XYZ file of C-alpha atoms in Angstrom:
539
model
C 157.992 102.032 135.312
C 155.496 99.432 134.121
C 152.649 101.964 134.410
C 154.587 104.487 132.285
C 155.195 101.888 129.551
C 151.453 101.051 129.431
C 150.567 104.762 129.088
C 153.089 105.197 126.262
C 151.750 102.095 124.469
C 148.196 103.422 124.771
C 149.198 106.791 123.290
C 151.037 105.125 120.412
C 148.062 102.829 119.725
C 145.663 105.816 119.717
C 147.705 107.832 117.241
C 148.445 104.743 115.143
C 144.737 103.909 114.786
C 143.506 107.439 114.284
C 142.598 108.192 110.689
C 143.291 111.582 109.194
C 141.144 112.574 106.210
C 143.306 114.036 103.396
C 142.628 117.791 102.931
C 141.749 117.228 99.241
C 139.038 114.724 100.212
C 137.644 117.084 102.858
C 137.459 119.874 100.299
C 135.855 117.589 97.675
C 133.158 116.379 100.105
C 132.436 119.929 101.251
C 132.203 121.236 97.660
C 129.979 118.346 96.573
C 127.603 119.045 99.460
C 127.437 122.747 98.518
C 126.631 121.905 94.866
C 124.121 119.162 95.681
C 120.830 121.116 95.559
C 121.504 123.366 92.578
C 124.011 121.322 90.524
C 123.780 117.617 91.392
C 125.594 116.648 88.151
C 128.626 118.672 89.254
C 128.444 117.179 92.736
C 128.433 113.652 91.265
C 131.401 114.490 89.012
C 133.409 115.758 92.031
C 132.635 112.604 94.025
C 133.573 110.338 91.097
C 136.986 112.059 90.913
C 137.890 111.161 94.519
C 140.641 108.547 94.192
C 140.299 105.260 96.094
C 137.109 106.048 98.039
C 137.212 102.472 99.346
C 140.136 103.525 101.569
C 138.062 106.162 103.367
C 137.119 105.346 106.945
C 134.760 106.397 109.679
C 132.733 109.585 109.092
C 134.499 110.397 105.811
C 133.403 107.041 104.369
C 129.831 107.538 105.625
C 129.651 111.105 104.245
C 131.016 109.978 100.872
C 128.460 107.161 100.693
C 125.585 109.468 101.644
C 126.571 112.240 99.216
C 127.171 109.794 96.353
C 123.752 108.159 96.887
C 122.116 111.604 97.103
C 123.780 112.736 93.861
C 122.696 109.552 92.058
C 119.119 110.061 93.236
C 119.003 113.677 92.102
C 120.448 112.778 88.680
C 118.021 109.822 88.335
C 120.755 107.172 88.440
C 120.871 104.035 90.543
C 123.883 103.846 92.896
C 126.254 100.889 92.326
C 124.785 98.890 95.255
C 122.480 99.447 98.200
C 125.430 98.661 100.492
C 126.782 102.139 99.677
C 124.029 104.028 101.484
C 123.908 101.206 104.064
C 127.421 102.339 105.068
C 125.996 105.747 105.983
C 123.029 104.145 107.781
C 125.338 101.933 109.870
C 127.449 104.923 110.877
C 124.646 107.352 111.747
C 121.918 104.949 112.966
C 122.734 105.429 116.668
C 122.372 109.215 116.438
C 119.095 110.771 117.532
C 117.647 114.037 116.186
C 120.251 113.936 113.406
C 119.849 115.287 109.888
C 122.504 112.908 108.546
C 120.815 109.902 110.174
C 117.432 110.952 108.770
C 118.956 111.587 105.342
C 120.662 108.149 105.326
C 117.413 106.313 106.066
C 115.514 108.514 103.595
C 117.793 107.650 100.673
C 117.833 103.980 101.639
C 114.026 104.175 101.564
C 114.180 105.861 98.152
C 116.393 103.056 96.841
C 114.019 100.375 98.181
C 111.094 102.210 96.579
C 112.865 102.297 93.189
C 113.370 98.528 93.521
C 109.626 98.214 94.295
C 110.301 96.910 97.785
C 107.535 99.062 99.234
C 107.363 97.441 102.671
C 111.067 98.052 103.307
C 110.800 101.539 101.820
C 108.015 102.480 104.271
C 110.048 101.100 107.184
C 113.109 103.156 106.208
C 111.094 106.339 105.649
C 109.303 106.021 108.995
C 112.708 105.568 110.658
C 113.894 108.698 108.852
C 110.952 110.577 110.401
C 111.977 109.426 113.882
C 115.567 110.536 113.295
C 114.600 114.066 112.203
C 115.417 116.859 114.693
C 112.356 118.175 116.511
C 110.578 121.198 115.000
C 112.803 121.018 111.918
C 110.666 122.188 108.996
C 113.012 121.368 106.118
C 112.822 120.205 102.525
C 114.034 116.793 103.675
C 111.039 116.418 106.002
C 108.752 117.464 103.155
C 110.302 114.802 100.880
C 109.911 112.064 103.517
C 106.188 112.768 103.921
C 105.790 113.073 100.144
C 107.394 109.682 99.461
C 105.359 107.996 102.195
C 102.199 109.444 100.659
C 103.189 108.176 97.199
C 103.787 104.616 98.447
C 100.553 104.520 100.472
C 98.636 105.824 97.439
C 100.191 103.130 95.260
C 99.011 100.534 97.806
C 95.460 102.013 97.697
C 95.759 103.125 101.349
C 94.196 106.468 100.530
C 93.502 107.639 104.104
C 97.138 107.089 105.093
C 98.295 108.726 101.877
C 96.061 111.727 102.617
C 97.557 112.081 106.102
C 101.104 112.053 104.715
C 100.314 114.584 101.976
C 98.646 116.884 104.527
C 101.780 116.722 106.689
C 103.851 117.407 103.574
C 101.623 120.401 102.768
C 101.987 121.797 106.326
C 105.793 121.455 106.263
C 106.036 122.985 102.779
C 104.022 126.030 103.862
C 106.720 126.748 106.479
C 109.510 126.737 103.850
C 110.781 129.823 102.045
C 110.095 128.378 98.582
C 106.296 128.563 98.178
C 106.510 127.045 94.668
C 107.045 123.646 96.313
C 103.395 123.734 97.460
C 102.486 122.763 93.909
C 103.496 119.132 94.532
C 101.504 118.304 97.709
C 98.506 120.237 96.322
C 98.454 118.151 93.161
C 98.884 114.879 95.070
C 96.131 115.834 97.542
C 93.854 116.556 94.587
C 94.610 113.211 92.933
C 94.091 111.307 96.203
C 90.747 113.059 96.806
C 89.774 112.061 93.279
C 90.613 108.426 94.022
C 88.260 108.689 97.019
C 85.508 109.996 94.676
C 85.607 113.482 96.221
C 85.622 115.592 93.079
C 84.845 118.888 94.829
C 87.812 118.562 97.206
C 90.026 117.459 94.308
C 89.073 120.529 92.257
C 89.789 122.762 95.271
C 93.379 121.490 95.547
C 93.832 121.520 91.766
C 92.828 125.192 91.861
C 95.517 125.880 94.482
C 98.124 124.115 92.340
C 96.930 126.068 89.291
C 97.272 129.362 91.166
C 100.851 128.462 92.187
C 101.815 127.513 88.622
C 100.395 130.824 87.326
C 102.125 132.799 90.070
C 105.509 131.366 89.085
C 104.647 131.483 85.355
C 105.439 127.803 84.878
C 103.572 126.829 81.705
C 104.484 123.150 82.064
C 102.961 122.917 85.556
C 99.917 124.922 84.497
C 99.266 122.725 81.462
C 99.544 119.554 83.537
C 97.069 120.830 86.127
C 94.626 121.969 83.446
C 94.905 118.499 81.896
C 94.074 116.938 85.288
C 91.111 119.284 85.810
C 89.804 118.494 82.326
C 89.823 114.773 83.193
C 87.820 115.509 86.369
C 85.158 117.333 84.352
C 85.118 114.488 81.832
C 84.627 111.993 84.656
C 81.703 114.079 85.947
C 80.162 114.166 82.469
C 80.644 117.919 81.958
C 82.215 117.750 78.484
C 81.812 121.497 77.877
C 84.003 122.441 80.846
C 86.384 119.603 80.000
C 86.769 120.956 76.443
C 87.288 124.547 77.564
C 89.875 123.500 80.140
C 91.922 121.355 77.755
C 91.890 124.252 75.264
C 93.563 126.447 77.911
C 96.079 123.638 78.565
C 96.976 123.407 74.868
C 97.589 127.182 74.741
C 100.117 126.777 77.546
C 101.734 123.565 76.297
C 100.702 121.800 73.097
C 102.124 118.500 74.299
C 101.032 115.159 72.881
C 99.213 114.359 76.122
C 97.026 117.460 75.872
C 96.426 117.016 72.133
C 95.434 113.380 72.699
C 92.962 114.290 75.458
C 91.449 116.992 73.231
C 90.886 114.389 70.535
C 89.225 112.030 73.026
C 86.888 114.784 74.236
C 85.872 115.613 70.697
C 85.201 111.922 70.080
C 82.918 111.764 73.105
C 81.255 114.948 71.847
C 80.571 113.209 68.515
C 82.660 115.797 66.609
C 84.407 113.203 64.481
C 86.215 115.431 61.960
C 87.789 117.571 64.679
C 88.585 114.437 66.688
C 90.436 112.984 63.685
C 92.527 116.147 63.364
C 93.731 116.143 66.982
C 94.160 112.374 67.240
C 96.254 112.255 64.060
C 98.343 115.096 65.450
C 98.951 113.168 68.668
C 100.054 110.150 66.625
C 102.852 112.245 65.075
C 104.446 112.904 68.477
C 107.378 111.010 69.929
C 105.354 110.072 73.006
C 104.740 106.328 72.734
C 101.733 106.371 75.069
C 100.087 109.277 73.230
C 100.634 107.494 69.902
C 99.033 104.320 71.250
C 96.024 106.188 72.656
C 95.701 108.210 69.444
C 95.558 105.126 67.235
C 93.055 103.469 69.571
C 90.639 106.416 69.359
C 91.184 106.819 65.616
C 90.117 103.187 65.308
C 86.984 104.010 67.325
C 86.258 107.107 65.215
C 86.542 105.269 61.909
C 84.599 102.289 63.186
C 81.788 104.594 64.309
C 81.864 106.350 60.925
C 81.662 103.002 59.102
C 85.147 103.347 57.485
C 86.142 99.770 58.250
C 89.323 99.621 56.167
C 90.725 102.729 57.904
C 89.560 101.389 61.260
C 91.414 98.107 60.739
C 94.573 99.976 59.693
C 94.482 102.112 62.847
C 93.772 99.035 64.957
C 96.902 97.389 63.518
C 98.967 100.456 64.413
C 97.462 100.459 67.903
C 98.433 96.799 68.386
C 102.002 97.472 67.214
C 102.544 100.359 69.654
C 100.747 98.558 72.464
C 103.109 95.589 71.980
C 106.051 98.031 72.071
C 104.877 99.356 75.428
C 104.538 95.809 76.758
C 108.087 94.985 75.574
C 109.477 98.121 77.229
C 107.708 97.221 80.464
C 109.073 93.681 80.246
C 112.582 95.039 79.627
C 112.270 97.331 82.645
C 111.078 94.381 84.693
C 114.085 92.317 83.555
C 116.431 95.166 84.513
C 114.800 95.411 87.920
C 115.090 91.659 88.414
C 118.751 91.751 87.326
C 119.467 94.514 89.832
C 117.640 92.651 92.559
C 119.534 89.462 91.637
C 122.897 91.251 91.912
C 121.877 92.700 95.268
C 120.714 89.266 96.427
C 124.114 87.743 95.578
C 125.843 90.493 97.521
C 123.581 89.920 100.509
C 124.258 86.186 100.418
C 127.991 86.836 100.569
C 127.477 89.011 103.640
C 125.130 86.459 105.189
C 127.715 83.697 104.727
C 130.110 85.604 106.978
C 127.547 85.818 109.780
C 125.798 82.450 109.409
C 126.358 81.311 112.975
C 124.852 84.527 114.340
C 121.810 84.084 112.106
C 121.323 80.526 113.362
C 121.197 81.801 116.937
C 118.822 84.602 115.949
C 116.602 82.102 114.097
C 116.363 79.844 117.132
C 115.547 82.836 119.334
C 112.901 83.972 116.887
C 111.327 80.505 116.798
C 111.163 80.483 120.582
C 109.693 83.979 120.575
C 107.158 83.044 117.889
C 106.089 79.965 119.825
C 105.710 82.104 122.918
C 103.830 84.749 120.966
C 101.559 82.079 119.462
C 100.793 80.713 122.923
C 100.048 84.212 124.224
C 97.850 84.953 121.188
C 95.874 81.749 121.701
C 95.379 82.633 125.356
C 94.294 86.196 124.549
C 92.027 84.932 121.766
C 90.300 82.510 124.140
C 90.003 85.192 126.776
C 88.541 87.633 124.234
C 86.061 85.013 122.999
C 84.905 84.283 126.555
C 84.507 87.989 127.176
C 82.510 88.449 123.938
C 80.180 85.565 124.827
C 79.586 87.058 128.234
C 78.979 90.494 126.715
C 76.642 89.001 124.101
C 74.479 87.480 126.841
C 74.413 90.779 128.703
C 73.536 92.678 125.500
C 70.763 90.217 124.695
C 69.210 90.698 128.115
C 69.673 94.449 127.903
C 68.094 94.688 124.426
C 65.143 92.549 125.486
C 64.545 94.837 128.448
C 64.970 97.935 126.284
C 62.386 96.730 123.768
C 59.994 95.737 126.558
C 60.275 99.170 128.132
C 59.779 100.927 124.816
C 56.710 98.850 123.946
C 55.251 99.375 127.393
C 55.574 103.152 126.925
C 53.871 102.962 123.527
C 51.126 100.383 124.230
C 50.611 101.004 127.927
C 51.010 97.439 129.172
C 53.659 94.746 129.643
C 54.358 92.878 126.367
C 55.626 89.312 125.984
C 58.750 89.033 123.813
C 59.993 88.249 121.235
C 56.967 87.597 118.941
C 55.077 90.792 119.800
C 58.276 92.889 119.618
C 58.978 91.627 116.113
C 55.404 92.328 114.989
C 55.565 95.792 116.532
C 58.739 96.668 114.604
C 57.240 95.285 111.393
C 54.045 97.306 111.872
C 55.736 100.658 112.532
C 58.123 100.039 109.605
C 55.199 99.223 107.253
C 53.302 102.323 108.414
C 56.354 104.471 107.679
C 56.859 102.878 104.249
C 53.189 103.368 103.348
C 53.213 107.030 104.422
C 56.495 107.841 102.679
C 55.497 106.150 99.412
C 52.389 108.373 99.348
C 54.419 111.551 100.028
C 55.805 113.879 97.356
C 59.364 112.745 98.131
C 58.345 109.113 97.627
C 56.961 109.952 94.197
C 60.059 111.999 93.350
C 62.394 109.107 94.167
C 60.338 106.745 92.017
C 60.916 109.104 89.080
C 64.597 109.647 89.933
C 65.221 105.902 90.181
C 64.385 105.498 86.494
C 66.760 108.251 85.305
C 69.775 108.065 87.653
C 73.165 108.230 85.913
C 76.150 106.630 87.728
C 78.313 109.315 89.338
C 75.402 111.731 89.952
C 74.512 112.568 93.544
C 71.704 114.416 95.276
C 72.299 118.061 96.213
C 73.078 118.769 99.879
C 69.943 120.887 100.384
C 67.779 118.176 98.807
C 69.447 115.517 100.953
C 68.605 117.465 104.127
C 64.995 117.801 102.940
C 64.832 114.048 102.206
C 66.181 113.174 105.657
C 63.586 115.436 107.290
C 60.829 113.676 105.318
C 62.155 110.252 106.345
C 62.331 111.334 109.976
C 58.718 112.565 109.802
C 57.312 109.270 108.507
C 59.620 106.865 110.328
C 59.830 108.676 113.657
C 58.584 105.687 115.701
C 60.892 103.261 113.911
C 63.891 105.584 114.400
C 63.015 105.889 118.111
C 62.853 102.095 118.321
C 66.315 101.693 116.720
C 67.784 104.409 118.961
C 66.354 102.662 122.007
C 67.880 99.306 121.017
C 71.107 100.613 119.474
C 71.941 103.994 121.073
C 75.335 104.134 119.305
C 73.877 103.750 115.806
C 74.730 106.779 113.650
C 72.204 108.932 111.784
C 73.652 107.785 108.423
C 73.243 104.109 109.439
C 69.588 104.711 110.362
C 68.762 106.420 107.046
C 70.576 103.635 105.187
C 68.368 101.091 106.978
C 65.201 103.029 106.075
C 66.149 103.445 102.388
C 66.985 99.719 102.246
C 63.639 98.832 103.856
C 61.951 100.948 101.154
C 63.515 98.470 98.676
C 65.232 101.111 96.580
C 67.905 99.930 94.188
C 71.569 100.243 95.131
C 72.175 103.132 92.717
C 69.256 105.076 94.233
C 70.653 104.687 97.750
C 74.102 105.727 96.459
C 72.454 108.814 94.905
C 70.561 109.728 98.102
C 73.426 109.178 100.554
C 76.226 110.524 98.309
C 78.292 107.464 99.208
C 80.062 104.976 96.869
C 78.429 101.558 96.461
C 81.447 99.817 97.973
C 81.144 101.867 101.172
C 77.437 100.982 101.417
C 78.248 97.275 101.098
C 80.770 97.643 103.915
C 78.177 99.511 106.001
C 75.617 96.724 105.451
C 78.137 94.058 106.432
C 78.988 95.984 109.616
C 75.304 96.395 110.513
C 74.752 92.664 110.052
C 77.490 91.946 112.578
C 76.235 94.481 115.143
C 72.478 94.020 114.748
C 70.129 91.321 116.017
C 69.385 88.777 113.279
C 65.609 89.341 113.455
C 65.940 93.131 113.176
C 68.337 92.814 110.224
C 65.912 90.449 108.462
C 62.988 92.857 108.917
C 64.938 95.819 107.497
C 66.805 94.167 104.637
C 64.163 91.528 103.815
C 66.709 88.727 104.277
């Protein structure tokens, strides 16, 4: 009898606690999801008409939160709070290989990105990647990679950004809508440009241009042509830049294109035409184009000696520049206000769980102390290992140099004085021979006329490297003997530095940015014997 009563109580409890979603709510959620991609405004309107959404429970509450956040994102509105999408995250976070789980983390990441909390945004987006079903090539996966690429690019992590945009490109190629390839192509081009790889950037811009022409999207085409024109301007090819921006204006005579045309004409010293286009850009409603237009009109009139007009344009430029600053400050205040409201909400939640946080804090302190102790131990162990390895390397290099000198001279040599003199002699012989060669004379001429941003042609670079190898063969063999892992580019950098060429000449010859060469030199200093480094770099 007692057992029967317990069974009946369990059944009553189950049915009493079970929540049934009203049919009208089910239909509204289903309809909103169907409208989401094509008509997000309609989807948002349907969700806003659901009465008392706070009474929804379980999956219905999570689905409502996810759909509402998605609709706000697609209509460029901020959701009421980040706790809304957090409801969906909390419900779906335990699911693996789940679209809804991935979507929840993705939109939470989007929200964090809009609030400029990039670290949290990356964490959420990477979690969204882990939650995605395997081999699911969907638009959602494309968007996750795209957003990760955008954040990494903003943080100047261009290699990571490139990896994400390549993944985005690969996923997009598998989708039915090939027009979406426009977006990763353009971002890949811009990232290549930030890495000073103009040729690769132009290649991806060309792909994006082809897509925009295929789908007859004049707005896309004009934007890409504007980007390409800027690349040509950066490379100093004003003729191509002018022709390209002319094509862009034919497709879309926007203020941005008109303004760039005026700038190009200014750089081409065509002042009357520059005035025409810059004045036209100042008539637009685009605040940034107006500001740029007035700035260049000031430059035009100043160059022409019309000081009164120049001062008038400079005043206008200052007014619009101040307007931009005020708008940016207002946006910053709005962001801070939103973050402040979210912070208050979080504090209220934290107050409810304070005791748990105290325990977690204590545990974390213990873990950090343990981690610190382990790190100190590993650091000491690593240092001891490096010291031991340094001694072994020193002995090994001494023996290597002795063997090499014995092969060259024919007898045992006492180190280190004779080894140093030997390296200095073969380096001087190479320098003397190369300076007398045709390539040496060519570089002396080039050094006087190099323009920043210009690089040697690939065929000429190969010829130069062959000439260097011919005259510095013994020195290269010596470096290879001592440092077998040293790359060919490192060796030629050492030789060009020993020749005492200026930094811009080495940049020209190696087709490498100056910053990368400074990093290379710093790395060589760490991995090279002090005496050898001094001989090469005259330090």
